[in-house]
């Protein structure tokens, strides 16, 4: 079919200054076998050989260089709406280093009043860091990588924390005055039952978080997908990890995953949650502003190994390799340079398809007029007949959104939009 045109797009084709900033801090105490993020664990993260100080210094330098480049392109820029420290386990950073990075961000990028500042944290007592210091430095949202609240499932995933750690971490964040708390959970775990998933969900609800992210476990092979080369944004997979994933895949089940998603949708709706995105639920006013920047296809800047940025026209990424990242930014001699990586210009047709797909991930969906009159209309006629989309009214505007069945089978519609 012919490419779609954008549903509505003030920024299509135009490069704009970032609305958000992502800072990737890649250290973890141990690497989980299912994890595809850019992570450096073990002796990289702790002990005499740790690379943490050098990396934080390099990230601080990259913040300066990226800000210089933005100043040159855009002159005066609006302050950031959101700042997100992801990883890895960013909560491993010392309070001193975190304060230094915040100071650089404030000085070079600016934060608008009430800007959302998120820190990802692991729940373990030796991983969640000093939440009071983080809050004092400006963190107002903490995202805990809980993944499960069942001890046996956590062990099977290779996680270091217990369900009790999750409860203690949430309580500690509340006591520190963190305004918004997210809990990340995974379903479609190997051998996980629907009942086991329900237990995890109910235990998470009992902690009264403000936001829940529920993702199906995906076990990809970044080597096979060509993501691990010189400029690749992924690290190579070890043979042991590949074996773990092959065995774990045997314990996954698409039908069971669909039942688990359906259960979550019903349970959370009954408890007053809004599923504002396919995989994300929030209490009123606690939608993730930073993630909405991605889903609304607004521009964002990014620093750190493996981090991705987007300026409205071009998607760019830093290579995942830690040594090359540090060497570029902290050279023994000569001037600091931006780290190696890659970039990709997004065509108008791809941009429009991306915008439509991202909009459909949200419960606001797309405008009904656009769905009916653009080149995507055939796909929407098909999706309506298949029960994947429905019409609804949003403050007087006719719109189209995914049904529950559409959320479960969204890829079938998304592929037709590409
Ligand atoms: S703790 Fe999180 S970021 Fe670190 S290896 Fe495990 S899943 Fe990946």
GROMACS .gro file of C-alpha atoms and ligand atoms in nm:
model
  426
    1UNK     CA    1   0.000   0.000   0.000
    2UNK     CA    2   0.110   0.361  -0.041
    3UNK     CA    3   0.287   0.534   0.248
    4UNK     CA    4   0.071   0.720   0.495
    5UNK     CA    5   0.080   1.092   0.555
    6UNK     CA    6   0.105   1.231   0.905
    7UNK     CA    7  -0.211   1.254   1.121
    8UNK     CA    8  -0.103   1.589   1.259
    9UNK     CA    9   0.247   1.704   1.288
   10UNK     CA   10   0.368   2.051   1.377
   11UNK     CA   11   0.730   1.937   1.365
   12UNK     CA   12   0.731   1.703   1.064
   13UNK     CA   13   1.056   1.749   0.877
   14UNK     CA   14   1.182   2.030   1.100
   15UNK     CA   15   1.470   1.994   1.344
   16UNK     CA   16   1.380   2.139   1.685
   17UNK     CA   17   1.558   2.184   2.020
   18UNK     CA   18   1.499   1.899   2.266
   19UNK     CA   19   1.197   1.887   2.496
   20UNK     CA   20   1.359   1.615   2.705
   21UNK     CA   21   1.703   1.480   2.791
   22UNK     CA   22   1.799   1.116   2.847
   23UNK     CA   23   2.116   1.036   3.045
   24UNK     CA   24   2.235   0.674   3.024
   25UNK     CA   25   2.434   0.551   3.325
   26UNK     CA   26   2.524   0.192   3.228
   27UNK     CA   27   2.645   0.026   3.549
   28UNK     CA   28   2.476  -0.268   3.721
   29UNK     CA   29   2.594  -0.483   4.009
   30UNK     CA   30   2.521  -0.796   3.801
   31UNK     CA   31   2.390  -0.847   3.451
   32UNK     CA   32   2.048  -1.013   3.413
   33UNK     CA   33   2.050  -1.273   3.134
   34UNK     CA   34   1.742  -1.132   2.955
   35UNK     CA   35   1.869  -0.773   2.947
   36UNK     CA   36   1.951  -0.602   2.616
   37UNK     CA   37   2.036  -0.258   2.750
   38UNK     CA   38   2.388  -0.116   2.736
   39UNK     CA   39   2.510  -0.245   3.071
   40UNK     CA   40   2.853  -0.286   3.230
   41UNK     CA   41   2.843  -0.502   3.542
   42UNK     CA   42   3.067  -0.668   3.798
   43UNK     CA   43   3.417  -0.520   3.821
   44UNK     CA   44   3.319  -0.238   3.582
   45UNK     CA   45   3.070  -0.118   3.843
   46UNK     CA   46   3.239  -0.187   4.178
   47UNK     CA   47   3.582  -0.232   4.329
   48UNK     CA   48   3.932  -0.110   4.241
   49UNK     CA   49   3.889  -0.160   3.865
   50UNK     CA   50   3.553   0.018   3.847
   51UNK     CA   51   3.508   0.255   3.551
   52UNK     CA   52   3.237   0.459   3.718
   53UNK     CA   53   3.436   0.778   3.791
   54UNK     CA   54   3.571   0.795   3.435
   55UNK     CA   55   3.228   0.733   3.286
   56UNK     CA   56   3.057   0.999   3.497
   57UNK     CA   57   3.332   1.245   3.403
   58UNK     CA   58   3.283   1.153   3.035
   59UNK     CA   59   2.903   1.191   3.059
   60UNK     CA   60   2.952   1.531   3.219
   61UNK     CA   61   3.177   1.627   2.928
   62UNK     CA   62   2.928   1.499   2.672
   63UNK     CA   63   2.655   1.712   2.832
   64UNK     CA   64   2.873   2.017   2.771
   65UNK     CA   65   2.954   1.923   2.410
   66UNK     CA   66   2.594   1.839   2.320
   67UNK     CA   67   2.480   2.169   2.474
   68UNK     CA   68   2.747   2.354   2.272
   69UNK     CA   69   2.619   2.189   1.954
   70UNK     CA   70   2.257   2.279   2.037
   71UNK     CA   71   2.357   2.640   2.112
   72UNK     CA   72   2.518   2.660   1.771
   73UNK     CA   73   2.213   2.517   1.594
   74UNK     CA   74   1.930   2.683   1.782
   75UNK     CA   75   2.066   2.975   1.985
   76UNK     CA   76   1.833   3.032   2.280
   77UNK     CA   77   1.643   2.715   2.365
   78UNK     CA   78   1.344   2.651   2.589
   79UNK     CA   79   1.431   2.470   2.913
   80UNK     CA   80   1.369   2.095   2.932
   81UNK     CA   81   1.026   1.958   3.023
   82UNK     CA   82   1.179   1.632   3.139
   83UNK     CA   83   1.508   1.473   3.236
   84UNK     CA   84   1.548   1.097   3.262
   85UNK     CA   85   1.837   0.902   3.414
   86UNK     CA   86   1.814   0.549   3.275
   87UNK     CA   87   2.046   0.252   3.265
   88UNK     CA   88   2.184   0.025   3.382
   89UNK     CA   89   2.113   0.107   3.742
   90UNK     CA   90   2.150   0.485   3.769
   91UNK     CA   91   2.073   0.470   4.141
   92UNK     CA   92   2.426   0.329   4.189
   93UNK     CA   93   2.567   0.676   4.119
   94UNK     CA   94   2.706   0.855   4.423
   95UNK     CA   95   2.510   1.151   4.560
   96UNK     CA   96   2.809   1.376   4.478
   97UNK     CA   97   2.827   1.271   4.116
   98UNK     CA   98   2.451   1.294   4.076
   99UNK     CA   99   2.456   1.649   4.210
  100UNK     CA  100   2.735   1.738   3.966
  101UNK     CA  101   2.544   1.600   3.667
  102UNK     CA  102   2.227   1.783   3.775
  103UNK     CA  103   2.423   2.105   3.806
  104UNK     CA  104   2.556   2.068   3.451
  105UNK     CA  105   2.210   1.990   3.313
  106UNK     CA  106   2.059   2.292   3.490
  107UNK     CA  107   2.336   2.523   3.371
  108UNK     CA  108   2.355   2.407   3.010
  109UNK     CA  109   2.002   2.285   2.929
  110UNK     CA  110   1.778   2.442   3.194
  111UNK     CA  111   1.479   2.276   3.356
  112UNK     CA  112   1.137   2.438   3.332
  113UNK     CA  113   0.952   2.491   3.663
  114UNK     CA  114   0.800   2.158   3.766
  115UNK     CA  115   1.007   1.965   3.511
  116UNK     CA  116   0.982   1.589   3.555
  117UNK     CA  117   1.314   1.443   3.673
  118UNK     CA  118   1.315   1.061   3.674
  119UNK     CA  119   1.576   0.826   3.813
  120UNK     CA  120   1.563   0.453   3.743
  121UNK     CA  121   1.650   0.249   4.050
  122UNK     CA  122   1.680  -0.115   4.143
  123UNK     CA  123   1.495  -0.209   4.464
  124UNK     CA  124   1.780  -0.397   4.639
  125UNK     CA  125   1.916  -0.232   4.953
  126UNK     CA  126   2.265  -0.211   4.799
  127UNK     CA  127   2.132  -0.089   4.462
  128UNK     CA  128   1.867   0.175   4.529
  129UNK     CA  129   2.117   0.432   4.649
  130UNK     CA  130   2.051   0.732   4.866
  131UNK     CA  131   1.696   0.823   4.763
  132UNK     CA  132   1.683   1.122   5.000
  133UNK     CA  133   1.991   1.275   4.838
  134UNK     CA  134   1.854   1.212   4.490
  135UNK     CA  135   1.526   1.378   4.588
  136UNK     CA  136   1.713   1.673   4.742
  137UNK     CA  137   1.904   1.711   4.413
  138UNK     CA  138   1.579   1.738   4.217
  139UNK     CA  139   1.450   1.387   4.145
  140UNK     CA  140   1.070   1.391   4.163
  141UNK     CA  141   1.000   1.057   3.997
  142UNK     CA  142   1.161   0.719   4.068
  143UNK     CA  143   1.110   0.419   3.845
  144UNK     CA  144   1.178   0.090   4.024
  145UNK     CA  145   1.280  -0.214   3.820
  146UNK     CA  146   1.080  -0.462   4.028
  147UNK     CA  147   0.988  -0.699   3.738
  148UNK     CA  148   0.806  -0.945   3.966
  149UNK     CA  149   0.681  -0.961   4.322
  150UNK     CA  150   0.716  -1.338   4.343
  151UNK     CA  151   1.044  -1.462   4.493
  152UNK     CA  152   1.075  -1.771   4.270
  153UNK     CA  153   1.022  -1.565   3.952
  154UNK     CA  154   1.283  -1.310   4.058
  155UNK     CA  155   1.532  -1.589   4.118
  156UNK     CA  156   1.454  -1.743   3.779
  157UNK     CA  157   1.517  -1.405   3.614
  158UNK     CA  158   1.853  -1.374   3.785
  159UNK     CA  159   1.744  -1.071   3.985
  160UNK     CA  160   1.921  -0.987   4.311
  161UNK     CA  161   1.630  -0.833   4.503
  162UNK     CA  162   1.334  -0.985   4.688
  163UNK     CA  163   0.966  -0.878   4.696
  164UNK     CA  164   1.032  -0.731   5.042
  165UNK     CA  165   1.303  -0.509   4.890
  166UNK     CA  166   1.047  -0.365   4.648
  167UNK     CA  167   0.814  -0.273   4.934
  168UNK     CA  168   1.102  -0.121   5.132
  169UNK     CA  169   1.223   0.076   4.828
  170UNK     CA  170   0.879   0.223   4.757
  171UNK     CA  171   0.837   0.319   5.124
  172UNK     CA  172   1.181   0.479   5.127
  173UNK     CA  173   1.106   0.682   4.814
  174UNK     CA  174   0.778   0.804   4.966
  175UNK     CA  175   0.957   0.899   5.288
  176UNK     CA  176   1.214   1.089   5.081
  177UNK     CA  177   0.930   1.297   4.933
  178UNK     CA  178   0.944   1.158   4.579
  179UNK     CA  179   0.620   1.274   4.420
  180UNK     CA  180   0.574   1.003   4.161
  181UNK     CA  181   0.671   0.635   4.180
  182UNK     CA  182   0.668   0.388   3.894
  183UNK     CA  183   0.699   0.013   3.928
  184UNK     CA  184   0.814  -0.189   3.624
  185UNK     CA  185   0.677  -0.544   3.596
  186UNK     CA  186   0.731  -0.820   3.339
  187UNK     CA  187   0.484  -1.082   3.221
  188UNK     CA  188   0.519  -1.382   2.989
  189UNK     CA  189   0.803  -1.498   3.212
  190UNK     CA  190   0.917  -1.858   3.161
  191UNK     CA  191   0.675  -2.095   3.338
  192UNK     CA  192   0.480  -1.801   3.486
  193UNK     CA  193   0.114  -1.882   3.543
  194UNK     CA  194  -0.174  -1.638   3.503
  195UNK     CA  195  -0.237  -1.677   3.876
  196UNK     CA  196   0.127  -1.599   3.953
  197UNK     CA  197   0.097  -1.283   3.742
  198UNK     CA  198  -0.221  -1.187   3.927
  199UNK     CA  199  -0.036  -1.229   4.260
  200UNK     CA  200   0.238  -0.995   4.138
  201UNK     CA  201  -0.012  -0.738   4.015
  202UNK     CA  202  -0.212  -0.740   4.339
  203UNK     CA  203   0.108  -0.713   4.545
  204UNK     CA  204   0.218  -0.417   4.331
  205UNK     CA  205  -0.120  -0.245   4.375
  206UNK     CA  206  -0.093  -0.290   4.751
  207UNK     CA  207   0.220  -0.072   4.741
  208UNK     CA  208   0.009   0.214   4.598
  209UNK     CA  209   0.252   0.329   4.326
  210UNK     CA  210   0.149   0.615   4.094
  211UNK     CA  211   0.248   0.450   3.768
  212UNK     CA  212   0.286   0.094   3.640
  213UNK     CA  213   0.478  -0.022   3.333
  214UNK     CA  214   0.389  -0.376   3.228
  215UNK     CA  215   0.596  -0.529   2.949
  216UNK     CA  216   0.603  -0.879   2.806
  217UNK     CA  217   0.950  -1.029   2.841
  218UNK     CA  218   1.124  -1.018   2.503
  219UNK     CA  219   1.423  -1.239   2.441
  220UNK     CA  220   1.595  -1.107   2.130
  221UNK     CA  221   1.933  -1.177   1.978
  222UNK     CA  222   2.100  -0.839   1.911
  223UNK     CA  223   2.388  -1.009   1.726
  224UNK     CA  224   2.148  -1.169   1.479
  225UNK     CA  225   1.972  -0.836   1.436
  226UNK     CA  226   2.300  -0.666   1.338
  227UNK     CA  227   2.294  -0.422   1.633
  228UNK     CA  228   2.633  -0.505   1.784
  229UNK     CA  229   2.896  -0.384   1.533
  230UNK     CA  230   3.153  -0.104   1.580
  231UNK     CA  231   2.894   0.171   1.587
  232UNK     CA  232   2.627  -0.059   1.727
  233UNK     CA  233   2.408   0.058   2.012
  234UNK     CA  234   2.396  -0.293   2.166
  235UNK     CA  235   2.662  -0.507   2.329
  236UNK     CA  236   2.736  -0.855   2.196
  237UNK     CA  237   2.555  -1.146   2.360
  238UNK     CA  238   2.764  -1.408   2.539
  239UNK     CA  239   2.714  -1.780   2.462
  240UNK     CA  240   2.584  -1.835   2.818
  241UNK     CA  241   2.320  -1.565   2.778
  242UNK     CA  242   2.218  -1.703   2.440
  243UNK     CA  243   2.168  -2.049   2.595
  244UNK     CA  244   1.967  -1.897   2.884
  245UNK     CA  245   1.738  -1.716   2.640
  246UNK     CA  246   1.686  -2.023   2.422
  247UNK     CA  247   1.580  -2.225   2.726
  248UNK     CA  248   1.363  -1.942   2.863
  249UNK     CA  249   1.183  -1.901   2.529
  250UNK     CA  250   1.054  -2.256   2.563
  251UNK     CA  251   0.871  -2.150   2.879
  252UNK     CA  252   0.691  -1.858   2.711
  253UNK     CA  253   0.345  -1.878   2.560
  254UNK     CA  254   0.164  -1.620   2.341
  255UNK     CA  255  -0.185  -1.726   2.447
  256UNK     CA  256  -0.094  -1.714   2.815
  257UNK     CA  257   0.067  -1.371   2.761
  258UNK     CA  258  -0.257  -1.247   2.603
  259UNK     CA  259  -0.454  -1.375   2.904
  260UNK     CA  260  -0.209  -1.201   3.136
  261UNK     CA  261  -0.244  -0.871   2.949
  262UNK     CA  262  -0.623  -0.901   2.951
  263UNK     CA  263  -0.620  -0.971   3.324
  264UNK     CA  264  -0.400  -0.666   3.390
  265UNK     CA  265  -0.629  -0.442   3.185
  266UNK     CA  266  -0.938  -0.554   3.377
  267UNK     CA  267  -0.778  -0.550   3.720
  268UNK     CA  268  -0.624  -0.205   3.677
  269UNK     CA  269  -0.938  -0.052   3.524
  270UNK     CA  270  -1.139  -0.181   3.821
  271UNK     CA  271  -0.886  -0.016   4.054
  272UNK     CA  272  -0.920   0.325   3.883
  273UNK     CA  273  -0.607   0.322   3.667
  274UNK     CA  274  -0.585   0.477   3.322
  275UNK     CA  275  -0.406   0.266   3.061
  276UNK     CA  276  -0.281   0.568   2.872
  277UNK     CA  277  -0.038   0.370   2.658
  278UNK     CA  278  -0.035   0.006   2.549
  279UNK     CA  279   0.209  -0.092   2.826
  280UNK     CA  280   0.166   0.192   3.076
  281UNK     CA  281  -0.094   0.279   3.338
  282UNK     CA  282  -0.108   0.589   3.558
  283UNK     CA  283  -0.303   0.750   3.837
  284UNK     CA  284  -0.439   1.094   3.730
  285UNK     CA  285  -0.154   1.339   3.671
  286UNK     CA  286   0.119   1.074   3.690
  287UNK     CA  287   0.159   0.991   3.321
  288UNK     CA  288   0.529   0.984   3.234
  289UNK     CA  289   0.606   1.316   3.073
  290UNK     CA  290   0.940   1.192   2.943
  291UNK     CA  291   0.798   0.881   2.778
  292UNK     CA  292   0.517   1.089   2.629
  293UNK     CA  293   0.792   1.288   2.456
  294UNK     CA  294   0.888   0.965   2.276
  295UNK     CA  295   0.531   0.861   2.200
  296UNK     CA  296   0.434   1.210   2.080
  297UNK     CA  297   0.745   1.207   1.864
  298UNK     CA  298   0.889   1.524   2.014
  299UNK     CA  299   1.265   1.588   1.994
  300UNK     CA  300   1.493   1.473   2.275
  301UNK     CA  301   1.866   1.485   2.343
  302UNK     CA  302   2.058   1.193   2.489
  303UNK     CA  303   2.402   1.129   2.639
  304UNK     CA  304   2.586   0.818   2.758
  305UNK     CA  305   2.698   0.496   2.586
  306UNK     CA  306   2.427   0.342   2.368
  307UNK     CA  307   2.192   0.642   2.417
  308UNK     CA  308   1.953   0.748   2.138
  309UNK     CA  309   1.850   1.104   2.048
  310UNK     CA  310   1.601   1.250   1.799
  311UNK     CA  311   1.574   1.606   1.671
  312UNK     CA  312   1.249   1.574   1.475
  313UNK     CA  313   1.431   1.478   1.157
  314UNK     CA  314   1.735   1.267   1.241
  315UNK     CA  315   1.774   0.981   1.487
  316UNK     CA  316   2.122   0.953   1.629
  317UNK     CA  317   2.288   0.713   1.871
  318UNK     CA  318   2.611   0.669   2.062
  319UNK     CA  319   2.798   0.341   2.023
  320UNK     CA  320   2.762   0.110   2.322
  321UNK     CA  321   3.137   0.052   2.366
  322UNK     CA  322   3.246   0.197   2.702
  323UNK     CA  323   3.620   0.231   2.629
  324UNK     CA  324   3.567   0.416   2.302
  325UNK     CA  325   3.308   0.639   2.465
  326UNK     CA  326   3.546   0.739   2.744
  327UNK     CA  327   3.849   0.771   2.513
  328UNK     CA  328   3.667   1.017   2.284
  329UNK     CA  329   3.544   1.239   2.565
  330UNK     CA  330   3.846   1.217   2.796
  331UNK     CA  331   4.142   1.186   2.555
  332UNK     CA  332   4.491   1.153   2.696
  333UNK     CA  333   4.592   1.437   2.469
  334UNK     CA  334   4.410   1.670   2.236
  335UNK     CA  335   4.056   1.799   2.255
  336UNK     CA  336   3.752   1.609   2.374
  337UNK     CA  337   3.529   1.490   2.090
  338UNK     CA  338   3.176   1.359   2.072
  339UNK     CA  339   3.171   0.980   2.104
  340UNK     CA  340   3.140   0.743   1.806
  341UNK     CA  341   2.794   0.634   1.695
  342UNK     CA  342   2.557   0.652   1.404
  343UNK     CA  343   2.262   0.844   1.267
  344UNK     CA  344   1.971   0.795   1.035
  345UNK     CA  345   1.758   1.055   0.857
  346UNK     CA  346   1.391   0.965   0.881
  347UNK     CA  347   1.204   0.997   0.550
  348UNK     CA  348   0.875   1.186   0.542
  349UNK     CA  349   0.686   0.860   0.477
  350UNK     CA  350   0.853   0.677   0.766
  351UNK     CA  351   0.801   0.977   0.994
  352UNK     CA  352   0.429   0.975   0.916
  353UNK     CA  353   0.401   0.600   0.976
  354UNK     CA  354   0.593   0.629   1.304
  355UNK     CA  355   0.371   0.913   1.416
  356UNK     CA  356   0.055   0.715   1.344
  357UNK     CA  357   0.185   0.403   1.518
  358UNK     CA  358   0.301   0.594   1.825
  359UNK     CA  359  -0.032   0.781   1.843
  360UNK     CA  360  -0.219   0.450   1.828
  361UNK     CA  361  -0.016   0.320   2.121
  362UNK     CA  362  -0.178   0.596   2.327
  363UNK     CA  363  -0.539   0.582   2.445
  364UNK     CA  364  -0.602   0.914   2.268
  365UNK     CA  365  -0.551   0.738   1.933
  366UNK     CA  366  -0.568   0.931   1.603
  367UNK     CA  367  -0.821   1.172   1.454
  368UNK     CA  368  -1.112   0.994   1.281
  369UNK     CA  369  -1.095   1.230   0.983
  370UNK     CA  370  -0.728   1.150   0.931
  371UNK     CA  371  -0.791   0.776   0.967
  372UNK     CA  372  -1.066   0.796   0.705
  373UNK     CA  373  -0.907   1.030   0.452
  374UNK     CA  374  -0.532   0.964   0.453
  375UNK     CA  375  -0.349   0.692   0.262
  376UNK     CA  376  -0.382   0.485   0.580
  377UNK     CA  377  -0.762   0.462   0.535
  378UNK     CA  378  -0.749   0.108   0.390
  379UNK     CA  379  -0.556  -0.016   0.692
  380UNK     CA  380  -0.817   0.140   0.922
  381UNK     CA  381  -1.107  -0.012   0.728
  382UNK     CA  382  -0.938  -0.351   0.767
  383UNK     CA  383  -0.865  -0.288   1.137
  384UNK     CA  384  -1.226  -0.185   1.206
  385UNK     CA  385  -1.359  -0.498   1.037
  386UNK     CA  386  -1.114  -0.710   1.238
  387UNK     CA  387  -1.228  -0.545   1.562
  388UNK     CA  388  -0.887  -0.389   1.625
  389UNK     CA  389  -1.001  -0.024   1.639
  390UNK     CA  390  -1.307   0.163   1.759
  391UNK     CA  391  -1.446   0.516   1.725
  392UNK     CA  392  -1.481   0.737   2.029
  393UNK     CA  393  -1.534   1.099   2.123
  394UNK     CA  394  -1.260   1.297   2.296
  395UNK     CA  395  -1.379   1.638   2.413
  396UNK     CA  396  -1.598   1.680   2.105
  397UNK     CA  397  -1.347   1.540   1.857
  398UNK     CA  398  -1.413   1.213   1.675
  399UNK     CA  399  -1.114   0.984   1.717
  400UNK     CA  400  -1.011   0.624   1.659
  401UNK     CA  401  -0.824   0.408   1.911
  402UNK     CA  402  -0.720   0.048   1.955
  403UNK     CA  403  -0.966  -0.190   2.120
  404UNK     CA  404  -0.837  -0.441   2.375
  405UNK     CA  405  -0.814  -0.692   2.089
  406UNK     CA  406  -0.629  -0.424   1.891
  407UNK     CA  407  -0.380  -0.375   2.174
  408UNK     CA  408  -0.311  -0.749   2.171
  409UNK     CA  409  -0.274  -0.764   1.794
  410UNK     CA  410  -0.136  -0.413   1.737
  411UNK     CA  411   0.158  -0.534   1.528
  412UNK     CA  412  -0.077  -0.656   1.258
  413UNK     CA  413  -0.212  -0.303   1.211
  414UNK     CA  414   0.128  -0.135   1.261
  415UNK     CA  415   0.281  -0.346   0.983
  416UNK     CA  416   0.009  -0.227   0.745
  417UNK     CA  417   0.087   0.135   0.834
  418UNK     CA  418   0.458   0.105   0.756
  419LIG     S1  419   1.937  -0.460   3.659
  419LIG    FE1  420   1.817  -0.383   3.484
  419LIG     S2  421   1.959  -0.276   3.351
  419LIG    FE2  422   2.081  -0.403   3.495
  419LIG     S3  423   2.118  -0.592   3.384
  419LIG    FE3  424   1.933  -0.625   3.507
  419LIG     S4  425   1.761  -0.568   3.369
  419LIG    FE4  426   1.951  -0.486   3.278
   0.00000   0.00000   0.00000
